[in-house]
Amino acid sequence: MEDEREDVQKKTFTKWVNAQFAKFGRHYIDDLFNDFRDGRRLLELLEGFTGQKLAKEKGSTRVHALNNVNKALQVLQKNNVDLVNIGSTDIVDGNHKLTLGLIWSIILHWQVKDVMKNIMAGLQQTNSEKILLSWVRQSTRNYPQVNVINFTTSWSDGLAFNALIHSHRPDLFDWNSVACQQSAVQRLDHAFNTAKRHLGIEKLLDSEDIATAYPDKKSILMYVTSLFQVLPQQITIEAIQEVETLPRQSKVTREEHIQLRHQQRFSEQITVSVAQGHVHTPSPPPKPRFKSYAYTQAAYVMSPDQKGRQFPPQYLDAPEDRSFGSSLMEVEVDLDSYQTALEEVLTWLLSTEDALQAQGDISSDVEEVKEQFHTHEGFMMELTAHQGRVGNVLQVGSQLIAVGKLSEDEENEIQEQMNLLNSRWESLRVASMEKQSNLHKILMDLQNQQLTQLSDWLAKTEERTKKIESEPLGPDLEDLKHQVEEHKALQEDLEQEQVRVNSLTHMVVVVDESGGDKATAALEEQLQDLGDRWAAICRWTEDRWVLLQHILRKWQQFAEEQCHFDSWLTEKEDAVSRIHTTGFKDQNEMLASLQKLAVCIFPFSFFVLLSSFVSLTPHLAGGRGKTQLQILWSTAPSLEYSWCLSTLSPAPASEFLPPPLPRDFPAAFPLPQTVLHSPLSRAQQPCSYILHCFPSVWAPSRVVPPDLLVP
């Protein structure tokens, strides 16, 4: 995996360097490791960044190359570029790892820190990665399919890149077509091509390298910083504080990520990582066993006790370091070669012992323990990489003694050195395994506590939702508003619990294989159950919120119409009072005015309230709803009064007279008695019938607008 990551970084960094050379008007490089060995191209790159002309030695000897590289390193130090254990000989020799480290230091300084220094100063922050993650999360907040918590796994499906671009430039493409209809590689290609075509960002990443279980963090950081440079850079303090609550990210040597995506508002990923960082013998360790299921997925590694038993006490060898032993054994074995190799190994042992001691005590905070676990995981991989060197030195020492060309004192000295080396290696190995075992135990205990706490919270919340669901909605506006506030409190609790779910995003599971399949099956069942229950609560919360908002709008509409009707009624009452106080020539004139007023009152007072009430009847229950219906129907006698107006003499003006009623219309009048002695939900059908008949009975007029007559 390290080789794969090295290949990805080589491709990405080469593209970045060539993009800079294109800006500076320089020729491209072909091989990152070879083209920088003489130092000249490295100085050309620094000339572009510093704006200074740097003298270069044009000779082709190693001395000329070392001088050029030394000058480049001095320029970097002068510009406060962080260089850790990188020497000129490393670059001249074409050391892959340190050459990549040098280029990354340059990228970090001029691509990341330099681009972000102004906004970091404004926010009084020093962590550029945290600022960048805050910007990404704030930009993609309105995309429920996207949840960026790191610069590795959160980007592998391509959604985050597209959401980041779309949030600032929604005019460039249709989000749904990209998010729902394309594969991960297609989405990544779309994002990179869009950024190149419309934002001027070079296609530094290959989609196939990102659409993996664990893409390269440095490559993604470099590209996202390029997006940050050309897109709006608003970042709030709240976004930064949110990032600080996310699980800490640290180096992971090998993991398998299975993402859980829910479309609900509060959904989150539950992912489990596989760690393999143990020192091992030449025979490959058993592969982890994977079990898949609906919402979560777990992978397991052997316990440290079992792995520890695979260590031989001496003559260790590792396949990746056989080249060291081969080169040492191919030449004539002499005491000087042995002493040089021994000193190198002892120096490494001393620094490794100090590194183990510097790890400190195991924390009681689960996130800090995870970070310690991954740090120690890298430490164990370091042991794996160097164990072959220890074994080779011991083999060379044994061969020197076996040849018989040494004096007795020299043989005794070599034997003592071998015993010391073997003893220190064994002590380091045992201490490392004990530390790993303790980390595993404490980490599993803390994670099990989190699982238990999440399970308890889910149980309480499930009871809470059942109680809420058992209570009827409403039945009046004030009760409904109270229920809305109650639901908001539930949503806040859900958002707070989301932090615990985030903490389980990279759960590390270590299972002793001696326990068999029962232990793994039990854990799988527990994780699946928690995932199902969390998803169910998320869906219920979202559905309940939509329903409450729908009913609340209906009630508010009903209240507004009732308010309008009250105002209208007051106005008409005033008109009626003025009619009684105004002198008329005769009774017919007064009667005509009353007829006009009655015809206007009936349609508005009865049918506007009735239409609003019918839309609410499916959501009403209990005595209050029936009382509302009974009050509404108390206005029905006005229908008879209005109808009687047509028999008065002299007849009112024709535009105010209602047309003849249909024969079946009076059959609707027994409705109140029927409804009030039966379930309230049965009221909707007959009320709807009245509303359906009304437009054909009462024709719209200039007094009553048509939209008030049609339900």
PDB file of C-alpha atoms in Angstrom, residues 19 143 166 218 445:
ATOM      1  CA  ALA A  19       1.596  23.364 -13.633  1.00  0.00           C
ATOM      2  CA  TYR A 143     -26.104  18.812   0.334  1.00  0.00           C
ATOM      3  CA  HIS A 166     -21.878  23.524  -7.251  1.00  0.00           C
ATOM      4  CA  LYS A 218      -1.784  15.081   0.588  1.00  0.00           C
ATOM      5  CA  ASP A 445     -13.582  -0.789  26.287  1.00  0.00           C
TER       6      ASP A 445
END
